[in-house]
PDB file of C-alpha atoms in Angstrom:
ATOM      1  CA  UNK A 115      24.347 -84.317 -90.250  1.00 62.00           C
ATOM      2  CA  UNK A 116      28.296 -85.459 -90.489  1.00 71.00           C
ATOM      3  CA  UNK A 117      28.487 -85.239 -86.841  1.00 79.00           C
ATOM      4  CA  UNK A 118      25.256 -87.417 -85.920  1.00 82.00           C
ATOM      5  CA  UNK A 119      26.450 -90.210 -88.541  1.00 85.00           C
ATOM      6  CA  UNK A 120      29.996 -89.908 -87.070  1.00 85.00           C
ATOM      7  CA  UNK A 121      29.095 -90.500 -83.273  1.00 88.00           C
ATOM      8  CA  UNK A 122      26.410 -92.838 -84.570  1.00 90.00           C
ATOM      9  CA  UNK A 123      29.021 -94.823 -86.767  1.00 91.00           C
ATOM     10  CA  UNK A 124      31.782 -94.985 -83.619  1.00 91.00           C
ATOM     11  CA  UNK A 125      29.087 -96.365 -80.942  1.00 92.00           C
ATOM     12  CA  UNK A 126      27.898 -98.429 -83.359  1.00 92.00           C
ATOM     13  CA  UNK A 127      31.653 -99.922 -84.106  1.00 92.00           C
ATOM     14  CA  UNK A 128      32.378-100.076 -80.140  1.00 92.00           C
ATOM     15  CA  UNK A 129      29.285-102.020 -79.357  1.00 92.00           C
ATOM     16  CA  UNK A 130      29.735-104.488 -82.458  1.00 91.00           C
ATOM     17  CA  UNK A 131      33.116-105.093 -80.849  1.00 92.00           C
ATOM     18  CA  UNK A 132      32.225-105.375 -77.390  1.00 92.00           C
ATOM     19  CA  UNK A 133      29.392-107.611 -78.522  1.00 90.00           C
ATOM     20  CA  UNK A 134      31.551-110.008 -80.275  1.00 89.00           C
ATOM     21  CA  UNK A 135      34.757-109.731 -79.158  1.00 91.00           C
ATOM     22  CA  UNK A 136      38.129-111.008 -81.090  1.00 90.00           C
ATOM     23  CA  UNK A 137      38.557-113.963 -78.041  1.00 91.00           C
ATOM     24  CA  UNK A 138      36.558-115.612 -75.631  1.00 93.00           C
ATOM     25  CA  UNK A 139      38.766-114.414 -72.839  1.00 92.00           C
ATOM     26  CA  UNK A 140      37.793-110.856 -73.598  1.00 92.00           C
ATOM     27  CA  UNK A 141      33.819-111.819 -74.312  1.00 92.00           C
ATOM     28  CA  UNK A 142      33.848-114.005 -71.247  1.00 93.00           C
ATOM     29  CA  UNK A 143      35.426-110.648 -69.422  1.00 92.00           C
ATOM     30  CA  UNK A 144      32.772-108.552 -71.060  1.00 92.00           C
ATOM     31  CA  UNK A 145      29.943-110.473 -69.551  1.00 91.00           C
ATOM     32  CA  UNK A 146      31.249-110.517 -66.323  1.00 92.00           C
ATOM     33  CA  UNK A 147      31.914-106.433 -66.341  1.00 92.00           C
ATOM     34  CA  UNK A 148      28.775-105.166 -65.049  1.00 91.00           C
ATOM     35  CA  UNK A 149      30.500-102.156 -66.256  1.00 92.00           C
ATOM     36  CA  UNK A 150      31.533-103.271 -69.921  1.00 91.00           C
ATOM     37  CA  UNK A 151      27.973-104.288 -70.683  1.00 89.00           C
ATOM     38  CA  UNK A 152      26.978-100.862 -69.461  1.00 90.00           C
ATOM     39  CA  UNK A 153      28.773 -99.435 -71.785  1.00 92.00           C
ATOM     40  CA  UNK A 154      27.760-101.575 -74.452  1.00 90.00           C
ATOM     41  CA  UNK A 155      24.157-100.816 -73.878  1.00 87.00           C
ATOM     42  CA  UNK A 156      25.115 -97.128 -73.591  1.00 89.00           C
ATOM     43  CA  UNK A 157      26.327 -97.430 -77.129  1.00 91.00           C
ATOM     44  CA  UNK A 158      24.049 -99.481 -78.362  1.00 88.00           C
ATOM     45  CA  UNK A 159      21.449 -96.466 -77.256  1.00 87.00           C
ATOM     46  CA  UNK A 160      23.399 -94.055 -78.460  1.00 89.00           C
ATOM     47  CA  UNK A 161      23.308 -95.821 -82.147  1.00 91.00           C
ATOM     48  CA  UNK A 162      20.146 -95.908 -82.064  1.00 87.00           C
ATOM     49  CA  UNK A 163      18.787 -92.832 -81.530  1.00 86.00           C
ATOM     50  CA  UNK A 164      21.329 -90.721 -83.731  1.00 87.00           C
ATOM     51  CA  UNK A 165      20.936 -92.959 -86.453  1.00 89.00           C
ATOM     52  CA  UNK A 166      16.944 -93.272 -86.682  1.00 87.00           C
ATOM     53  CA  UNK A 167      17.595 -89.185 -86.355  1.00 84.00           C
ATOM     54  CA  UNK A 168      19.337 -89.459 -90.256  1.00 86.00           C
ATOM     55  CA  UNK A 169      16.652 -92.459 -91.451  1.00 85.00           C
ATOM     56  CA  UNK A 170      13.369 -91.105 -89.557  1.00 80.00           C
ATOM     57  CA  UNK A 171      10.951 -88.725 -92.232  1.00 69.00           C
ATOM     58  CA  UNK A 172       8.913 -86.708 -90.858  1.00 64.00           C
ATOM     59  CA  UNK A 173       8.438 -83.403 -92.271  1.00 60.00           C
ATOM     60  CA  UNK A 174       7.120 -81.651 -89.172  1.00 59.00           C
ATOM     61  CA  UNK A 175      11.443 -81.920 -89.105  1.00 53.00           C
ATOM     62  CA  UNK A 176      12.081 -79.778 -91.770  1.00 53.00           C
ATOM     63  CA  UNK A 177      12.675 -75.905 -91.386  1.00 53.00           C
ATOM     64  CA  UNK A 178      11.910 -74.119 -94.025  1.00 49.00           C
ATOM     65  CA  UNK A 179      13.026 -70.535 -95.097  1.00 50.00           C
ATOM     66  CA  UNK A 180      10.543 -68.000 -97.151  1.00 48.00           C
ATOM     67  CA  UNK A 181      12.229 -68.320-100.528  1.00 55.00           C
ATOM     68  CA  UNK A 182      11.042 -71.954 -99.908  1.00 55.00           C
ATOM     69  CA  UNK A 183      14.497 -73.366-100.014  1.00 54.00           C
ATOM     70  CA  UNK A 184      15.313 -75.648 -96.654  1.00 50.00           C
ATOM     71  CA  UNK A 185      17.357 -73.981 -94.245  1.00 47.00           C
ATOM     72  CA  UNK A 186      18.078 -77.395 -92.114  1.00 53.00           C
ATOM     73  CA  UNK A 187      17.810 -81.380 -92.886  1.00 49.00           C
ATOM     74  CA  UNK A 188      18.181 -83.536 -89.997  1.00 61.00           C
ATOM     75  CA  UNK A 189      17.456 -86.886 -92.657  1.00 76.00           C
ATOM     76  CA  UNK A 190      18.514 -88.330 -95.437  1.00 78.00           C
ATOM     77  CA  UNK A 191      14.900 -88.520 -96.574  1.00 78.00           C
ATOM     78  CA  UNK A 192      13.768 -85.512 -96.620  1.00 78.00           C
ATOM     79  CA  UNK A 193      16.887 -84.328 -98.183  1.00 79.00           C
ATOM     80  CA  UNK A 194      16.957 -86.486-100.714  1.00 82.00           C
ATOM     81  CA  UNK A 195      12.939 -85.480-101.755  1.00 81.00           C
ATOM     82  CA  UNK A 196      14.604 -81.512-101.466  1.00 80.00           C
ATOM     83  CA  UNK A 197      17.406 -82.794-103.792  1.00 82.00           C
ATOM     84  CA  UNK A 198      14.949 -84.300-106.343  1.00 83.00           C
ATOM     85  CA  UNK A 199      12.551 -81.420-106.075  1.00 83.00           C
ATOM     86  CA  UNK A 200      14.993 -79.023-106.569  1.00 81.00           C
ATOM     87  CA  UNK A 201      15.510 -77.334-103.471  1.00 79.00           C
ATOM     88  CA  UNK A 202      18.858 -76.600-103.473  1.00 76.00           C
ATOM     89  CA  UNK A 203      20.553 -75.620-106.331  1.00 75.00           C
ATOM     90  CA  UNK A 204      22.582 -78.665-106.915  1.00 78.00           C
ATOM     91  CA  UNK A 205      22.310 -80.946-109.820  1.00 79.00           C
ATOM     92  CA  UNK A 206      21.908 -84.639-109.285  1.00 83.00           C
ATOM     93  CA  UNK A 207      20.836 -86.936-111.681  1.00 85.00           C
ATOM     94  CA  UNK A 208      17.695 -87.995-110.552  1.00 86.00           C
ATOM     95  CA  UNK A 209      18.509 -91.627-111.210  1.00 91.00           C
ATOM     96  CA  UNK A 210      21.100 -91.361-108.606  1.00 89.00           C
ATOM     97  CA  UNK A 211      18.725 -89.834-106.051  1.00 88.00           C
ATOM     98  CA  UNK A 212      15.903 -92.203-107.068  1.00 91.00           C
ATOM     99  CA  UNK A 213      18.322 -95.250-106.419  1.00 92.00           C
ATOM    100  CA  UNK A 214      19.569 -94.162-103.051  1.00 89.00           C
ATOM    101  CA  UNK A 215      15.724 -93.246-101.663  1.00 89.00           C
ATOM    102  CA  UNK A 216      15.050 -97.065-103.290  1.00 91.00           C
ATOM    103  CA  UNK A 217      17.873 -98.296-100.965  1.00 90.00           C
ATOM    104  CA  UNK A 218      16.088 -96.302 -97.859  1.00 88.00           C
ATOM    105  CA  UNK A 219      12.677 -97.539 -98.603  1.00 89.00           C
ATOM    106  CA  UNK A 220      14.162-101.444 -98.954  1.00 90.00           C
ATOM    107  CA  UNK A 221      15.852-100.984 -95.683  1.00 88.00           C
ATOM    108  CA  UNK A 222      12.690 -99.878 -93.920  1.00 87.00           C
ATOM    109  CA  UNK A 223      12.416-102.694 -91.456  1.00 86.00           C
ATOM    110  CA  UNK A 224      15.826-101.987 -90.194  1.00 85.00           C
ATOM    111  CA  UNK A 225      14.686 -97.976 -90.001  1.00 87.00           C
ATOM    112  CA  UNK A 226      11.300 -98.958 -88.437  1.00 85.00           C
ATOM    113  CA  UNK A 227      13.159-101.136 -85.863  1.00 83.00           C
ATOM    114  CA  UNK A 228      16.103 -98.534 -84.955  1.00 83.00           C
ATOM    115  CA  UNK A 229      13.040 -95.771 -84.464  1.00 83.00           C
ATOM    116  CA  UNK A 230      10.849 -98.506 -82.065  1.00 81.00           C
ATOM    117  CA  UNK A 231      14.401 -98.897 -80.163  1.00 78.00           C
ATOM    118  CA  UNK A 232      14.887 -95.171 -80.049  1.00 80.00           C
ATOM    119  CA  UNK A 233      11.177 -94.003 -79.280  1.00 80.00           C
ATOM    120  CA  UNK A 234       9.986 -97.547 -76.805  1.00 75.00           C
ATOM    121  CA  UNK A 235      12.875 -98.504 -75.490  1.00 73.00           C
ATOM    122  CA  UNK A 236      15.467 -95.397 -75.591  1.00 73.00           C
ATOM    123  CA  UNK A 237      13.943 -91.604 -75.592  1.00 69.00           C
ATOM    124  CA  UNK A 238       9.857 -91.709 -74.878  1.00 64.00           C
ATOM    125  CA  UNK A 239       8.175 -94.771 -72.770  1.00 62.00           C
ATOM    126  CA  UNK A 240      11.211 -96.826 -71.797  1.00 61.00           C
ATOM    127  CA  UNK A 241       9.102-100.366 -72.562  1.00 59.00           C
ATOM    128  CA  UNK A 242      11.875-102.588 -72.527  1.00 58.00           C
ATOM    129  CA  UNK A 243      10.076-105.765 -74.016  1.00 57.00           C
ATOM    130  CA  UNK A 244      10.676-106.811 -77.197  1.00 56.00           C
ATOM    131  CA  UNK A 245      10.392-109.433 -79.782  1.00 57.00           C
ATOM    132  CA  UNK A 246      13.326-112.056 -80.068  1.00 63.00           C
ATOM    133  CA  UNK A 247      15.951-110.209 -82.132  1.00 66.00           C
ATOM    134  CA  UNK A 248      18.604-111.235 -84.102  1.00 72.00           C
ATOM    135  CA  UNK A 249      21.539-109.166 -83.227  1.00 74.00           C
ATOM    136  CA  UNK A 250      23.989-110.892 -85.718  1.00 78.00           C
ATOM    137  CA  UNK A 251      21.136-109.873 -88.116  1.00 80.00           C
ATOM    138  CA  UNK A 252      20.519-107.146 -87.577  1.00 82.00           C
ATOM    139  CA  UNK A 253      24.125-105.344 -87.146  1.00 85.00           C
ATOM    140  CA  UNK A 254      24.234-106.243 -90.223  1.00 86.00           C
ATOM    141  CA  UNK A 255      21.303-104.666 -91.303  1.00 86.00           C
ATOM    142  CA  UNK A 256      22.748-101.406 -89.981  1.00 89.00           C
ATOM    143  CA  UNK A 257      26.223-102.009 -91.117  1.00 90.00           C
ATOM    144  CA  UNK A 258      23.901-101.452 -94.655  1.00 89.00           C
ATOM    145  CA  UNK A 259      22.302 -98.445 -93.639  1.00 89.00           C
ATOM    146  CA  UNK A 260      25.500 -96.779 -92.219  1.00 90.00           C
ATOM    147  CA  UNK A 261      26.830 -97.856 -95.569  1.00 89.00           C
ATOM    148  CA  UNK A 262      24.476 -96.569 -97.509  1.00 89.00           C
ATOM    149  CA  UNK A 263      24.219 -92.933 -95.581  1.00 87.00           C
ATOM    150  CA  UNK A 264      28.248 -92.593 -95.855  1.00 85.00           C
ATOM    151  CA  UNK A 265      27.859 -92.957 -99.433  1.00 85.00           C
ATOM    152  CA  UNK A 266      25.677 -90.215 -99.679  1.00 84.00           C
ATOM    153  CA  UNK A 267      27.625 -88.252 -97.525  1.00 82.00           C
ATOM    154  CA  UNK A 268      30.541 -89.241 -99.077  1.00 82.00           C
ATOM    155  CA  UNK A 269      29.224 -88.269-103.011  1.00 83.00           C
ATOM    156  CA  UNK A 270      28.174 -84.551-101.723  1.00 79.00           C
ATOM    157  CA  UNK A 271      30.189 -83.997 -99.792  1.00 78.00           C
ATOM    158  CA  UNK A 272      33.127 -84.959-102.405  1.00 78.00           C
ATOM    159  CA  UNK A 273      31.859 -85.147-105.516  1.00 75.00           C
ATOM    160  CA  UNK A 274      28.946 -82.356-105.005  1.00 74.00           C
ATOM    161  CA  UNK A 275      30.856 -80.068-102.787  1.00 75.00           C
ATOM    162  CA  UNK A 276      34.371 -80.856-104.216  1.00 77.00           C
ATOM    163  CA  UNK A 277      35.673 -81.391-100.294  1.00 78.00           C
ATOM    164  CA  UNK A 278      37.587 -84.161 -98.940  1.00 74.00           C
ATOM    165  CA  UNK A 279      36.042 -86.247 -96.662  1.00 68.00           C
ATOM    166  CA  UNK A 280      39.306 -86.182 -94.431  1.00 70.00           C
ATOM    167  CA  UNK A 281      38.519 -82.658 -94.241  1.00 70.00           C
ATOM    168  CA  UNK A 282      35.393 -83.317 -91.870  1.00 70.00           C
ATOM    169  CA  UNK A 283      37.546 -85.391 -89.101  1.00 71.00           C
ATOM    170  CA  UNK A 284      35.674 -88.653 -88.899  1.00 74.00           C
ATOM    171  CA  UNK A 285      36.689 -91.091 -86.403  1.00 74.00           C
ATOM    172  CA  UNK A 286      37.175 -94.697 -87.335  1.00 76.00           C
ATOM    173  CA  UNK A 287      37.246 -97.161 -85.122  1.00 80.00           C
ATOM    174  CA  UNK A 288      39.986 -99.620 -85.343  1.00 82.00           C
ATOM    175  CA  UNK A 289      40.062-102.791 -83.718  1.00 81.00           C
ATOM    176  CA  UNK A 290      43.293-103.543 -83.527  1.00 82.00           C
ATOM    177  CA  UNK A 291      44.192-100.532 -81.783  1.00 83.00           C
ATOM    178  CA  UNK A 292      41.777-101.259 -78.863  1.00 82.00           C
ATOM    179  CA  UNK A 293      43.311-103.500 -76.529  1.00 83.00           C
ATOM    180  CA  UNK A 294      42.013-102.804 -73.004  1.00 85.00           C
ATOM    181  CA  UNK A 295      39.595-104.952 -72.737  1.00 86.00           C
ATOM    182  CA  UNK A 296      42.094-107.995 -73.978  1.00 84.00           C
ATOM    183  CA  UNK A 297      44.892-106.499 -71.203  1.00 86.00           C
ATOM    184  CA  UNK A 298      42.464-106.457 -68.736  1.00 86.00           C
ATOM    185  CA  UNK A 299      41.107-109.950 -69.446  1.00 84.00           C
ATOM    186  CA  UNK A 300      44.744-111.374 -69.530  1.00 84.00           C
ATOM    187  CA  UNK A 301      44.733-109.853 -65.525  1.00 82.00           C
ATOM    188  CA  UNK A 302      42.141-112.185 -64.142  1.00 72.00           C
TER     189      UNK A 302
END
Protein backbone atom coordinates (compact mmCIF):
# COMPACT_ATOMS: atom_id res chain seq x y z
CA UNK A 1 0.00 0.00 0.00
CA UNK A 2 3.16 2.51 0.83
CA UNK A 3 4.34 2.01 -2.60
CA UNK A 4 0.92 2.78 -4.54
CA UNK A 5 0.42 6.05 -2.29
CA UNK A 6 4.12 6.91 -2.92
CA UNK A 7 4.08 6.76 -6.86
CA UNK A 8 0.54 8.09 -6.59
CA UNK A 9 1.71 11.09 -4.30
CA UNK A 10 4.97 11.92 -6.79
CA UNK A 11 2.76 11.97 -10.17
CA UNK A 12 0.38 13.69 -8.47
CA UNK A 13 3.11 16.50 -7.25
CA UNK A 14 4.74 16.52 -10.94
CA UNK A 15 1.49 17.12 -12.69
CA UNK A 16 0.30 19.88 -10.06
CA UNK A 17 3.59 21.50 -11.03
CA UNK A 18 3.57 21.10 -14.59
CA UNK A 19 -0.03 22.26 -14.49
CA UNK A 20 0.70 25.44 -12.80
CA UNK A 21 4.00 26.23 -13.16
CA UNK A 22 6.15 28.82 -10.84
CA UNK A 23 6.35 31.42 -14.23
CA UNK A 24 4.61 31.99 -17.25
CA UNK A 25 7.73 31.40 -19.27
CA UNK A 26 7.81 27.82 -18.09
CA UNK A 27 3.70 27.35 -18.39
CA UNK A 28 3.80 29.09 -21.73
CA UNK A 29 6.80 26.36 -22.55
CA UNK A 30 4.65 23.62 -21.14
CA UNK A 31 1.84 24.23 -23.52
CA UNK A 32 3.84 24.43 -26.37
CA UNK A 33 5.78 20.88 -25.47
CA UNK A 34 3.67 18.45 -27.12
CA UNK A 35 5.91 16.40 -25.06
CA UNK A 36 5.55 18.17 -21.53
CA UNK A 37 1.78 17.90 -21.71
CA UNK A 38 2.31 14.24 -22.47
CA UNK A 39 3.81 13.79 -19.60
CA UNK A 40 1.51 15.68 -17.64
CA UNK A 41 -1.37 13.61 -18.79
CA UNK A 42 0.78 10.51 -18.20
CA UNK A 43 0.87 11.58 -14.60
CA UNK A 44 -2.18 12.78 -14.26
CA UNK A 45 -3.28 8.94 -15.30
CA UNK A 46 -1.02 7.52 -13.31
CA UNK A 47 -2.63 9.49 -10.10
CA UNK A 48 -5.51 8.42 -10.85
CA UNK A 49 -5.61 5.02 -11.08
CA UNK A 50 -3.17 4.20 -8.06
CA UNK A 51 -4.96 6.41 -5.93
CA UNK A 52 -8.75 5.28 -6.58
CA UNK A 53 -6.73 1.69 -6.02
CA UNK A 54 -6.24 2.96 -1.96
CA UNK A 55 -9.97 4.89 -1.91
CA UNK A 56 -12.03 2.26 -4.16
CA UNK A 57 -14.13 -0.56 -1.65
CA UNK A 58 -14.97 -3.30 -3.02
CA UNK A 59 -14.69 -6.40 -1.16
CA UNK A 60 -14.52 -8.80 -4.09
CA UNK A 61 -10.66 -7.00 -3.32
CA UNK A 62 -10.06 -8.49 -0.23
CA UNK A 63 -8.15 -11.91 0.23
CA UNK A 64 -8.94 -13.58 2.93
CA UNK A 65 -7.03 -16.39 4.85
CA UNK A 66 -8.98 -19.44 6.77
CA UNK A 67 -8.42 -18.20 10.31
CA UNK A 68 -10.53 -15.32 8.81
CA UNK A 69 -7.88 -12.75 9.36
CA UNK A 70 -7.02 -10.67 5.88
CA UNK A 71 -4.00 -11.72 4.29
CA UNK A 72 -3.91 -8.50 1.77
CA UNK A 73 -5.66 -4.83 1.73
CA UNK A 74 -5.29 -2.98 -1.37
CA UNK A 75 -7.72 0.13 0.43
CA UNK A 76 -7.95 2.12 3.06
CA UNK A 77 -11.59 1.11 3.37
CA UNK A 78 -11.65 -2.09 3.73
CA UNK A 79 -8.82 -1.90 6.09
CA UNK A 80 -10.11 0.37 8.15
CA UNK A 81 -13.71 -1.91 8.51
CA UNK A 82 -10.82 -5.02 9.29
CA UNK A 83 -9.29 -2.59 11.87
CA UNK A 84 -12.67 -1.83 13.55
CA UNK A 85 -13.84 -5.39 13.32
CA UNK A 86 -10.96 -6.68 14.73
CA UNK A 87 -9.14 -8.37 12.17
CA UNK A 88 -5.86 -7.84 12.99
CA UNK A 89 -4.73 -7.85 16.27
CA UNK A 90 -4.03 -4.23 16.69
CA UNK A 91 -5.77 -1.93 19.01
CA UNK A 92 -7.21 1.29 17.74
CA UNK A 93 -9.55 3.27 19.41
CA UNK A 94 -12.46 3.01 17.48
CA UNK A 95 -13.08 6.73 17.62
CA UNK A 96 -9.96 7.17 15.70
CA UNK A 97 -10.97 4.64 13.03
CA UNK A 98 -14.57 5.92 13.00
CA UNK A 99 -13.20 9.55 12.32
CA UNK A 100 -10.85 8.66 9.53
CA UNK A 101 -13.69 6.29 7.57
CA UNK A 102 -15.97 9.75 8.30
CA UNK A 103 -13.21 11.68 6.42
CA UNK A 104 -13.38 8.88 3.43
CA UNK A 105 -17.08 8.86 3.22
CA UNK A 106 -17.10 13.06 3.15
CA UNK A 107 -14.57 12.92 0.44
CA UNK A 108 -16.64 10.58 -1.70
CA UNK A 109 -17.17 12.84 -4.64
CA UNK A 110 -13.52 13.30 -5.03
CA UNK A 111 -13.19 9.15 -4.72
CA UNK A 112 -16.19 8.68 -7.10
CA UNK A 113 -14.55 11.12 -9.58
CA UNK A 114 -10.79 9.68 -9.38
CA UNK A 115 -12.55 5.96 -9.98
CA UNK A 116 -14.82 7.47 -13.23
CA UNK A 117 -11.23 8.93 -14.40
CA UNK A 118 -9.54 5.64 -13.73
CA UNK A 119 -12.33 3.14 -15.02
CA UNK A 120 -13.94 5.75 -18.29
CA UNK A 121 -11.29 7.55 -19.14
CA UNK A 122 -7.94 5.62 -17.94
CA UNK A 123 -8.09 1.55 -17.56
CA UNK A 124 -11.65 0.10 -19.11
CA UNK A 125 -13.65 2.12 -22.04
CA UNK A 126 -11.31 5.03 -22.72
CA UNK A 127 -14.58 7.62 -23.07
CA UNK A 128 -12.78 10.68 -22.94
CA UNK A 129 -15.83 13.13 -22.45
CA UNK A 130 -16.45 14.63 -19.46
CA UNK A 131 -18.23 17.21 -17.51
CA UNK A 132 -16.49 20.73 -17.11
CA UNK A 133 -14.03 20.17 -14.25
CA UNK A 134 -12.46 22.28 -12.00
CA UNK A 135 -8.88 21.33 -11.86
CA UNK A 136 -7.86 24.06 -9.28
CA UNK A 137 -10.74 22.32 -7.37
CA UNK A 138 -10.27 19.52 -7.52
CA UNK A 139 -6.29 19.11 -6.87
CA UNK A 140 -7.27 20.28 -4.05
CA UNK A 141 -9.70 17.87 -3.32
CA UNK A 142 -6.98 15.24 -3.70
CA UNK A 143 -4.31 17.17 -2.01
CA UNK A 144 -7.14 16.16 1.02
CA UNK A 145 -7.35 12.69 0.26
CA UNK A 146 -3.53 12.17 -0.14
CA UNK A 147 -3.54 13.97 3.16
CA UNK A 148 -5.75 12.12 4.77
CA UNK A 149 -4.30 8.47 3.53
CA UNK A 150 -0.60 9.64 4.68
CA UNK A 151 -1.99 10.19 7.98
CA UNK A 152 -3.14 6.88 8.26
CA UNK A 153 -0.17 5.55 6.95
CA UNK A 154 1.76 7.67 8.86
CA UNK A 155 -0.13 6.69 12.55
CA UNK A 156 0.46 2.73 11.78
CA UNK A 157 2.97 2.76 10.43
CA UNK A 158 4.66 4.97 13.37
CA UNK A 159 2.65 4.99 16.07
CA UNK A 160 1.04 1.30 15.49
CA UNK A 161 4.10 -0.35 14.17
CA UNK A 162 6.67 1.79 16.12
CA UNK A 163 8.68 2.37 12.52
CA UNK A 164 9.86 5.50 11.11
CA UNK A 165 8.36 6.65 8.22
CA UNK A 166 11.92 7.55 6.75
CA UNK A 167 12.41 3.98 7.05
CA UNK A 168 9.96 3.22 4.01
CA UNK A 169 11.95 5.65 1.41
CA UNK A 170 9.23 7.98 0.24
CA UNK A 171 9.99 10.36 -2.40
CA UNK A 172 9.02 13.97 -2.06
CA UNK A 173 8.84 16.06 -4.62
CA UNK A 174 10.47 19.36 -4.29
CA UNK A 175 9.92 22.16 -6.42
CA UNK A 176 12.66 24.01 -6.08
CA UNK A 177 14.91 21.37 -7.02
CA UNK A 178 13.23 20.88 -10.46
CA UNK A 179 14.49 23.29 -12.79
CA UNK A 180 14.44 21.82 -16.32
CA UNK A 181 11.61 22.92 -17.47
CA UNK A 182 12.56 26.76 -16.32
CA UNK A 183 16.31 26.11 -18.14
CA UNK A 184 14.75 24.95 -21.00
CA UNK A 185 12.19 27.77 -21.23
CA UNK A 186 15.01 30.42 -20.67
CA UNK A 187 16.52 28.61 -24.24
CA UNK A 188 13.76 29.69 -26.53
Amino acid sequence: MGGTLNLAKESFDLCEYLENPPTESEQEYIENSKYFTTIKDALWCNCCIDLAKLYDHNPKNDIVRKNGSYAKIFNFLSMLNALKNGKYPIEIDSIVIESWIEKINDNNNSINLLKEFRDKAYAHTEIHVFPEINFHELFRNIKLLFELAFNVFNFLWCEVLGRKISDLGFTVFNPSDFDLIRKLSECQ
